[in-house]
């Protein structure tokens, strides 16, 4: 008899959760105790250690979404669509984090919450593209046409990502560029804190995508069971 | 009973009038205080908007902004994790319910076939 795979958390998810739980206290210690306070901006600069890795996590999720969407367009296998939808949602979450923590830092650093700086504008634009992807998919149960259209939208949104990254270098805005090689660099202790935060966020974004994908696959399974039952006429006389 | 209703209506009308006739706004409230001392700056703010002279320096607490940013971050993350957990539980419950229902329907059909 074939053993049915339980829909519980897999070993990878458990390992990643454990890893995140261990790295998080280390990251917080590095940010708030080990890393020094920045000279000109003061304590508010510590937003940097969550703001920049959030943007990095957003990149990972959106790239994953675009790659899986491309594979889905070629292979038409629902599992790729599930990973794509999960990645888009997680990416949108990190995009919201970036767009909310950034203005709070900017309020102190620039004196305003928002400015139409190239990097800020391109990030907002990319976020809006992926939000429209999620809205498109949320119109009832996404059919084949909606999925394909959403996949195209994801690829279009991902094309914006290099634009965000190189916008600071191309159109000199007000956004800091200390880690893109254009600025004066980071203090060694700040770099350590940032690196640990990057490790934490890498694990976190992969963990969230895996868990969300698992949920999406479960939903696909539910839809399949419902469709099969309806086709066989088993749901006709049910209460 | 009718008299009681009339009394209630009368009371409501009197209360309404008293509310409407009360002096409105903070300036009016202050003027109603004994001595009639009105804060000139507050009163002026209601009547005129003036341009600042020289560089305006507004102090914003960096610690507060940091706290708000981190609160938003953790709040969003926890809300999202809870959302995924609830969605998973709901989907799992629906799958189980549907499988049980389908199993019972199939059993019933088999029984009906055997009877026929």
Tab-separated table of C-alpha atoms in Angstrom:
chain	number	residue	atom	x	y	z
A	1	UNK	CA	0.000	0.000	0.000
A	2	UNK	CA	1.331	3.358	-0.992
A	3	UNK	CA	2.033	5.491	2.030
A	4	UNK	CA	0.260	8.837	1.761
A	5	UNK	CA	2.457	11.853	2.400
A	6	UNK	CA	1.179	13.829	5.345
A	7	UNK	CA	0.491	17.480	4.587
A	8	UNK	CA	2.462	18.597	7.648
A	9	UNK	CA	5.603	20.687	7.741
A	10	UNK	CA	8.483	19.102	5.917
A	11	UNK	CA	11.978	18.617	7.308
A	12	UNK	CA	13.287	21.537	5.254
A	13	UNK	CA	10.696	23.878	6.724
A	14	UNK	CA	11.498	22.652	10.220
A	15	UNK	CA	15.246	23.083	9.646
A	16	UNK	CA	14.772	26.578	8.242
A	17	UNK	CA	12.498	27.568	11.131
A	18	UNK	CA	15.114	26.348	13.592
A	19	UNK	CA	17.848	28.190	11.720
A	20	UNK	CA	15.819	31.438	11.721
A	21	UNK	CA	15.122	31.073	15.454
A	22	UNK	CA	18.839	30.725	16.124
A	23	UNK	CA	20.030	33.495	13.816
A	24	UNK	CA	17.390	36.045	14.853
A	25	UNK	CA	18.740	36.711	18.395
A	26	UNK	CA	22.247	36.891	16.964
A	27	UNK	CA	21.102	39.378	14.340
A	28	UNK	CA	19.303	41.531	16.922
A	29	UNK	CA	22.387	41.510	19.138
A	30	UNK	CA	24.590	42.523	16.193
A	31	UNK	CA	22.209	45.327	15.193
A	32	UNK	CA	21.476	46.848	18.582
A	33	UNK	CA	24.594	46.074	20.605
A	34	UNK	CA	27.540	45.253	18.357
A	35	UNK	CA	27.017	47.719	15.476
A	36	UNK	CA	27.879	51.323	16.350
A	37	UNK	CA	25.451	54.241	16.086
A	38	UNK	CA	25.867	56.158	12.845
A	39	UNK	CA	27.552	59.544	13.201
A	40	UNK	CA	25.230	61.871	11.277
A	41	UNK	CA	21.833	60.118	11.444
A	42	UNK	CA	22.014	58.592	14.893
A	43	UNK	CA	20.017	55.627	16.122
A	44	UNK	CA	17.430	55.824	13.309
A	45	UNK	CA	20.056	54.440	10.909
A	46	UNK	CA	19.499	51.029	12.528
A	47	UNK	CA	16.371	50.751	10.342
A	48	UNK	CA	18.947	50.082	7.603
A	49	UNK	CA	19.615	46.566	8.963
A	50	UNK	CA	16.009	45.514	8.313
A	51	UNK	CA	15.181	47.844	5.434
A	52	UNK	CA	17.957	46.731	3.055
A	53	UNK	CA	17.630	42.960	3.738
A	54	UNK	CA	13.843	43.341	3.260
A	55	UNK	CA	14.538	44.804	-0.188
A	56	UNK	CA	16.917	41.914	-0.866
A	57	UNK	CA	14.245	39.401	0.241
A	58	UNK	CA	11.785	41.183	-2.048
A	59	UNK	CA	14.229	40.728	-4.974
A	60	UNK	CA	14.584	36.996	-4.217
A	61	UNK	CA	10.807	36.485	-4.011
A	62	UNK	CA	10.004	38.469	-7.157
A	63	UNK	CA	12.785	36.767	-9.156
A	64	UNK	CA	11.498	33.396	-7.948
A	65	UNK	CA	7.998	34.441	-9.028
A	66	UNK	CA	9.181	35.460	-12.498
A	67	UNK	CA	11.310	32.327	-13.006
A	68	UNK	CA	8.510	29.998	-11.877
A	69	UNK	CA	6.019	31.910	-14.035
A	70	UNK	CA	8.291	31.409	-17.055
A	71	UNK	CA	8.570	27.682	-16.308
A	72	UNK	CA	4.782	27.537	-15.891
A	73	UNK	CA	4.271	29.201	-19.275
A	74	UNK	CA	6.485	26.551	-20.867
A	75	UNK	CA	5.437	23.413	-18.945
A	76	UNK	CA	1.898	24.360	-17.777
A	77	UNK	CA	2.351	22.364	-14.581
A	78	UNK	CA	0.218	23.705	-11.687
A	79	UNK	CA	3.012	23.288	-9.115
A	80	UNK	CA	5.060	25.997	-10.823
A	81	UNK	CA	2.049	28.266	-10.704
A	82	UNK	CA	1.745	27.532	-6.978
A	83	UNK	CA	5.381	28.503	-6.325
A	84	UNK	CA	4.908	31.604	-8.463
A	85	UNK	CA	1.796	32.731	-6.557
A	86	UNK	CA	3.481	32.053	-3.206
A	87	UNK	CA	6.606	33.994	-4.215
A	88	UNK	CA	4.557	36.956	-5.414
A	89	UNK	CA	2.695	37.137	-2.114
A	90	UNK	CA	5.860	36.891	-0.017
A	91	UNK	CA	7.580	39.439	-2.263
A	92	UNK	CA	4.648	41.808	-1.860
A	93	UNK	CA	4.935	41.434	1.922
A	94	UNK	CA	8.608	42.418	1.865
A	95	UNK	CA	7.842	45.213	-0.594
A	96	UNK	CA	5.343	46.648	1.911
A	97	UNK	CA	8.002	46.380	4.608
A	98	UNK	CA	10.508	48.253	2.440
A	99	UNK	CA	7.982	50.931	1.518
A	100	UNK	CA	6.960	51.425	5.151
A	101	UNK	CA	10.316	51.303	6.938
A	102	UNK	CA	12.075	53.413	4.294
A	103	UNK	CA	9.905	56.538	4.716
A	104	UNK	CA	10.367	56.395	8.508
A	105	UNK	CA	14.120	56.469	8.056
A	106	UNK	CA	13.786	59.146	5.361
A	107	UNK	CA	11.786	61.362	7.720
A	108	UNK	CA	14.843	61.733	9.909
A	109	UNK	CA	17.500	61.578	7.205
A	110	UNK	CA	15.891	63.748	4.505
A	111	UNK	CA	13.226	65.597	6.485
A	112	UNK	CA	10.393	64.137	4.395
A	113	UNK	CA	8.648	60.780	4.347
A	114	UNK	CA	8.635	60.429	0.598
A	115	UNK	CA	10.443	61.897	-2.364
A	116	UNK	CA	10.188	60.865	-6.017
A	117	UNK	CA	13.733	59.561	-6.027
A	118	UNK	CA	14.456	57.074	-8.893
A	119	UNK	CA	14.957	54.127	-6.545
A	120	UNK	CA	11.854	54.851	-4.490
A	121	UNK	CA	9.738	55.378	-7.600
A	122	UNK	CA	10.928	52.202	-9.346
A	123	UNK	CA	10.402	50.180	-6.148
A	124	UNK	CA	6.855	51.516	-5.842
A	125	UNK	CA	6.204	50.743	-9.511
A	126	UNK	CA	7.452	47.161	-9.154
A	127	UNK	CA	5.390	46.730	-6.005
A	128	UNK	CA	2.281	47.945	-7.831
A	129	UNK	CA	2.889	45.481	-10.685
A	130	UNK	CA	3.083	42.569	-8.254
A	131	UNK	CA	0.098	43.845	-6.251
A	132	UNK	CA	-1.878	43.826	-9.523
A	133	UNK	CA	-0.634	40.259	-10.064
A	134	UNK	CA	-2.145	39.286	-6.702
A	135	UNK	CA	-5.358	41.197	-7.374
A	136	UNK	CA	-5.694	39.474	-10.752
A	137	UNK	CA	-5.289	36.076	-9.142
A	138	UNK	CA	-7.733	36.881	-6.376
A	139	UNK	CA	-10.682	37.290	-8.790
A	140	UNK	CA	-12.402	34.084	-7.754
A	141	UNK	CA	-10.579	30.899	-8.623
A	142	UNK	CA	-7.899	31.780	-11.144
A	143	UNK	CA	-8.485	29.914	-14.395
A	144	UNK	CA	-5.921	28.971	-16.990
A	145	UNK	CA	-6.166	32.318	-18.832
A	146	UNK	CA	-5.804	34.342	-15.619
A	147	UNK	CA	-2.802	32.257	-14.577
A	148	UNK	CA	-1.070	32.798	-17.897
A	149	UNK	CA	-1.811	36.496	-17.876
A	150	UNK	CA	-0.550	36.754	-14.283
A	151	UNK	CA	2.616	34.883	-15.277
A	152	UNK	CA	3.243	37.462	-17.997
A	153	UNK	CA	2.686	40.255	-15.499
A	154	UNK	CA	5.203	38.669	-13.110
A	155	UNK	CA	7.840	38.565	-15.856
A	156	UNK	CA	7.119	42.213	-16.651
A	157	UNK	CA	7.459	43.125	-12.960
A	158	UNK	CA	10.755	41.280	-12.651
A	159	UNK	CA	12.148	43.270	-15.586
A	160	UNK	CA	11.872	46.298	-13.309
A	161	UNK	CA	14.203	44.800	-10.687
A	162	UNK	CA	17.515	45.702	-12.401
A	163	UNK	CA	16.036	49.161	-12.871
A	164	UNK	CA	15.622	49.506	-9.086
A	165	UNK	CA	19.139	48.280	-8.465
A	166	UNK	CA	20.914	50.473	-10.994
A	167	UNK	CA	18.638	53.516	-10.718
A	168	UNK	CA	20.875	55.059	-8.050
A	169	UNK	CA	23.902	54.774	-10.313
A	170	UNK	CA	22.114	55.871	-13.502
A	171	UNK	CA	19.994	58.761	-12.258
A	172	UNK	CA	21.734	60.042	-9.168
A	173	UNK	CA	18.981	60.327	-6.615
A	174	UNK	CA	19.021	61.002	-2.903
A	175	UNK	CA	18.887	57.351	-1.892
A	176	UNK	CA	22.055	56.152	-0.079
A	177	UNK	CA	24.332	53.821	-2.053
A	178	UNK	CA	26.831	52.677	0.573
A	179	UNK	CA	26.692	49.006	-0.422
A	180	UNK	CA	26.604	49.436	-4.205
A	181	UNK	CA	30.227	50.524	-4.459
A	182	UNK	CA	29.310	54.140	-5.174
A	183	UNK	CA	29.412	55.438	-1.625
A	184	UNK	CA	32.038	55.523	1.083
A	185	UNK	CA	31.264	52.040	2.332
A	186	UNK	CA	30.291	50.700	5.729
A	187	UNK	CA	32.007	50.488	9.082
A	188	UNK	CA	33.364	46.936	9.619
A	189	UNK	CA	31.023	46.282	12.565
A	190	UNK	CA	28.040	47.597	10.591
A	191	UNK	CA	28.974	45.232	7.771
A	192	UNK	CA	28.969	42.284	10.181
A	193	UNK	CA	25.489	43.231	11.480
A	194	UNK	CA	24.210	43.675	7.926
A	195	UNK	CA	25.664	40.333	6.806
A	196	UNK	CA	23.946	38.471	9.653
A	197	UNK	CA	20.688	40.257	8.800
A	198	UNK	CA	21.116	39.180	5.166
A	199	UNK	CA	21.572	35.547	6.262
A	200	UNK	CA	18.461	35.749	8.454
A	201	UNK	CA	16.352	37.303	5.708
A	202	UNK	CA	17.549	34.782	3.109
A	203	UNK	CA	16.394	31.924	5.318
A	204	UNK	CA	13.168	33.740	6.218
A	205	UNK	CA	12.141	34.448	2.623
A	206	UNK	CA	12.835	30.839	1.546
A	207	UNK	CA	10.910	29.561	4.570
A	208	UNK	CA	7.901	31.780	3.844
A	209	UNK	CA	7.867	30.836	0.158
A	210	UNK	CA	8.022	27.113	1.030
A	211	UNK	CA	5.206	27.320	3.579
A	212	UNK	CA	3.028	29.439	1.318
A	213	UNK	CA	3.686	27.104	-1.630
A	214	UNK	CA	2.632	24.165	0.524
A	215	UNK	CA	-0.632	25.980	1.287
A	216	UNK	CA	-1.179	26.789	-2.388
A	217	UNK	CA	-0.605	23.156	-3.360
A	218	UNK	CA	-3.159	22.114	-0.740
A	219	UNK	CA	-5.657	24.553	-2.243
A	220	UNK	CA	-4.972	23.158	-5.707
A	221	UNK	CA	-5.595	19.660	-4.326
A	222	UNK	CA	-8.883	20.824	-2.806
A	223	UNK	CA	-9.987	22.321	-6.121
A	224	UNK	CA	-9.064	19.094	-7.924
A	225	UNK	CA	-11.099	16.972	-5.474
A	226	UNK	CA	-14.056	19.350	-5.831
A	227	UNK	CA	-13.831	19.276	-9.628
A	228	UNK	CA	-13.578	15.461	-9.764
A	229	UNK	CA	-16.495	15.043	-7.376
A	230	UNK	CA	-18.615	17.445	-9.416
A	231	UNK	CA	-17.694	15.671	-12.665
A	232	UNK	CA	-18.709	12.306	-11.216
A	233	UNK	CA	-21.927	13.797	-9.890
A	234	UNK	CA	-21.090	12.930	-6.296
A	235	UNK	CA	-21.850	16.368	-4.910
A	236	UNK	CA	-25.370	16.627	-6.319
A	237	UNK	CA	-27.348	15.185	-3.397
A	238	UNK	CA	-25.188	16.505	-0.589
A	239	UNK	CA	-26.532	18.886	2.084
B	1	UNK	CA	-47.649	56.382	30.016
B	2	UNK	CA	-48.316	59.114	27.418
B	3	UNK	CA	-47.245	61.694	29.966
B	4	UNK	CA	-43.967	59.868	30.435
B	5	UNK	CA	-43.324	59.861	26.677
B	6	UNK	CA	-44.102	63.595	26.531
B	7	UNK	CA	-41.685	64.198	29.360
B	8	UNK	CA	-38.950	62.211	27.567
B	9	UNK	CA	-39.500	64.163	24.317
B	10	UNK	CA	-39.369	67.438	26.221
B	11	UNK	CA	-36.171	66.374	27.947
B	12	UNK	CA	-34.579	65.451	24.583
B	13	UNK	CA	-35.519	68.791	23.033
B	14	UNK	CA	-34.112	70.720	26.011
B	15	UNK	CA	-30.868	68.658	25.876
B	16	UNK	CA	-30.565	69.320	22.130
B	17	UNK	CA	-31.007	73.056	22.592
B	18	UNK	CA	-28.472	73.126	25.424
B	19	UNK	CA	-25.944	71.276	23.213
B	20	UNK	CA	-26.486	73.649	20.276
B	21	UNK	CA	-26.258	76.761	22.414
B	22	UNK	CA	-22.999	75.649	24.040
B	23	UNK	CA	-19.945	77.683	22.957
B	24	UNK	CA	-18.040	75.741	20.249
B	25	UNK	CA	-14.277	75.271	19.674
B	26	UNK	CA	-11.304	75.469	22.006
B	27	UNK	CA	-11.069	79.264	21.819
B	28	UNK	CA	-14.697	79.683	22.814
B	29	UNK	CA	-14.252	77.123	25.567
B	30	UNK	CA	-11.308	79.082	26.920
B	31	UNK	CA	-13.167	82.382	26.710
B	32	UNK	CA	-15.901	80.859	28.777
B	33	UNK	CA	-13.420	80.227	31.581
B	34	UNK	CA	-13.312	82.664	34.482
B	35	UNK	CA	-11.140	85.621	33.618
B	36	UNK	CA	-11.652	85.133	29.821
B	37	UNK	CA	-7.932	84.547	29.186
B	38	UNK	CA	-7.529	83.370	25.579
B	39	UNK	CA	-4.255	81.962	24.372
B	40	UNK	CA	-3.336	84.448	21.667
B	41	UNK	CA	-1.210	81.969	19.728
B	42	UNK	CA	-3.958	79.345	19.611
B	43	UNK	CA	-6.545	81.914	18.578
B	44	UNK	CA	-4.271	83.237	15.820
B	45	UNK	CA	-3.764	79.734	14.447
B	46	UNK	CA	-7.473	79.511	13.697
B	47	UNK	CA	-7.504	82.765	11.743
B	48	UNK	CA	-4.222	83.050	9.840
B	49	UNK	CA	-1.475	80.889	8.293
B	50	UNK	CA	1.907	82.601	8.302
B	51	UNK	CA	5.177	81.704	6.542
B	52	UNK	CA	8.145	80.745	8.700
B	53	UNK	CA	11.176	83.039	8.752
B	54	UNK	CA	14.594	81.439	8.199
B	55	UNK	CA	15.381	77.719	8.344
B	56	UNK	CA	12.758	75.701	10.143
B	57	UNK	CA	14.299	72.902	12.162
B	58	UNK	CA	11.858	70.271	13.277
B	59	UNK	CA	13.136	67.745	15.748
B	60	UNK	CA	11.910	64.206	15.146
B	61	UNK	CA	12.939	61.522	17.593
B	62	UNK	CA	15.034	58.908	15.759
B	63	UNK	CA	14.377	56.349	18.495
B	64	UNK	CA	10.612	56.712	18.021
B	65	UNK	CA	10.909	56.277	14.248
B	66	UNK	CA	13.114	53.233	14.776
B	67	UNK	CA	10.613	51.751	17.203
B	68	UNK	CA	7.714	52.359	14.798
B	69	UNK	CA	9.664	50.823	11.884
B	70	UNK	CA	10.529	47.688	13.839
B	71	UNK	CA	6.984	47.387	15.193
B	72	UNK	CA	5.575	47.595	11.663
B	73	UNK	CA	8.050	44.989	10.472
B	74	UNK	CA	7.267	42.427	13.172
B	75	UNK	CA	3.542	43.138	13.070
B	76	UNK	CA	3.379	42.547	9.305
B	77	UNK	CA	5.431	39.379	9.605
B	78	UNK	CA	3.322	37.906	12.413
B	79	UNK	CA	0.037	38.835	10.731
B	80	UNK	CA	1.233	37.139	7.546
B	81	UNK	CA	2.350	33.991	9.382
B	82	UNK	CA	-1.000	33.820	11.200
B	83	UNK	CA	-2.798	34.296	7.878
B	84	UNK	CA	-0.889	31.391	6.291
B	85	UNK	CA	-1.552	29.171	9.325
B	86	UNK	CA	-5.290	29.925	9.235
B	87	UNK	CA	-5.463	29.385	5.472
B	88	UNK	CA	-3.686	26.028	5.848
B	89	UNK	CA	-5.966	24.917	8.661
B	90	UNK	CA	-9.061	25.963	6.709
B	91	UNK	CA	-7.928	24.200	3.519
B	92	UNK	CA	-6.967	21.044	5.420
B	93	UNK	CA	-10.352	21.038	7.140
B	94	UNK	CA	-12.176	21.460	3.835
B	95	UNK	CA	-10.201	18.623	2.205
B	96	UNK	CA	-10.993	16.285	5.114
B	97	UNK	CA	-14.667	17.273	5.123
B	98	UNK	CA	-14.956	16.777	1.374
B	99	UNK	CA	-13.180	13.405	1.474
B	100	UNK	CA	-15.489	12.175	4.260
B	101	UNK	CA	-18.561	13.352	2.377
B	102	UNK	CA	-17.412	11.696	-0.829
B	103	UNK	CA	-16.662	8.470	0.987
B	104	UNK	CA	-20.144	8.406	2.542
B	105	UNK	CA	-21.802	9.157	-0.818
B	106	UNK	CA	-19.866	6.353	-2.495
B	107	UNK	CA	-20.779	3.914	0.285
B	108	UNK	CA	-24.438	4.868	-0.084
B	109	UNK	CA	-24.274	4.319	-3.846
B	110	UNK	CA	-22.635	0.926	-3.437
B	111	UNK	CA	-25.391	-0.077	-0.977
B	112	UNK	CA	-28.070	1.143	-3.404
B	113	UNK	CA	-26.477	-0.818	-6.266
B	114	UNK	CA	-26.331	-3.977	-4.155
B	115	UNK	CA	-30.027	-3.612	-3.209
B	116	UNK	CA	-30.977	-3.209	-6.866
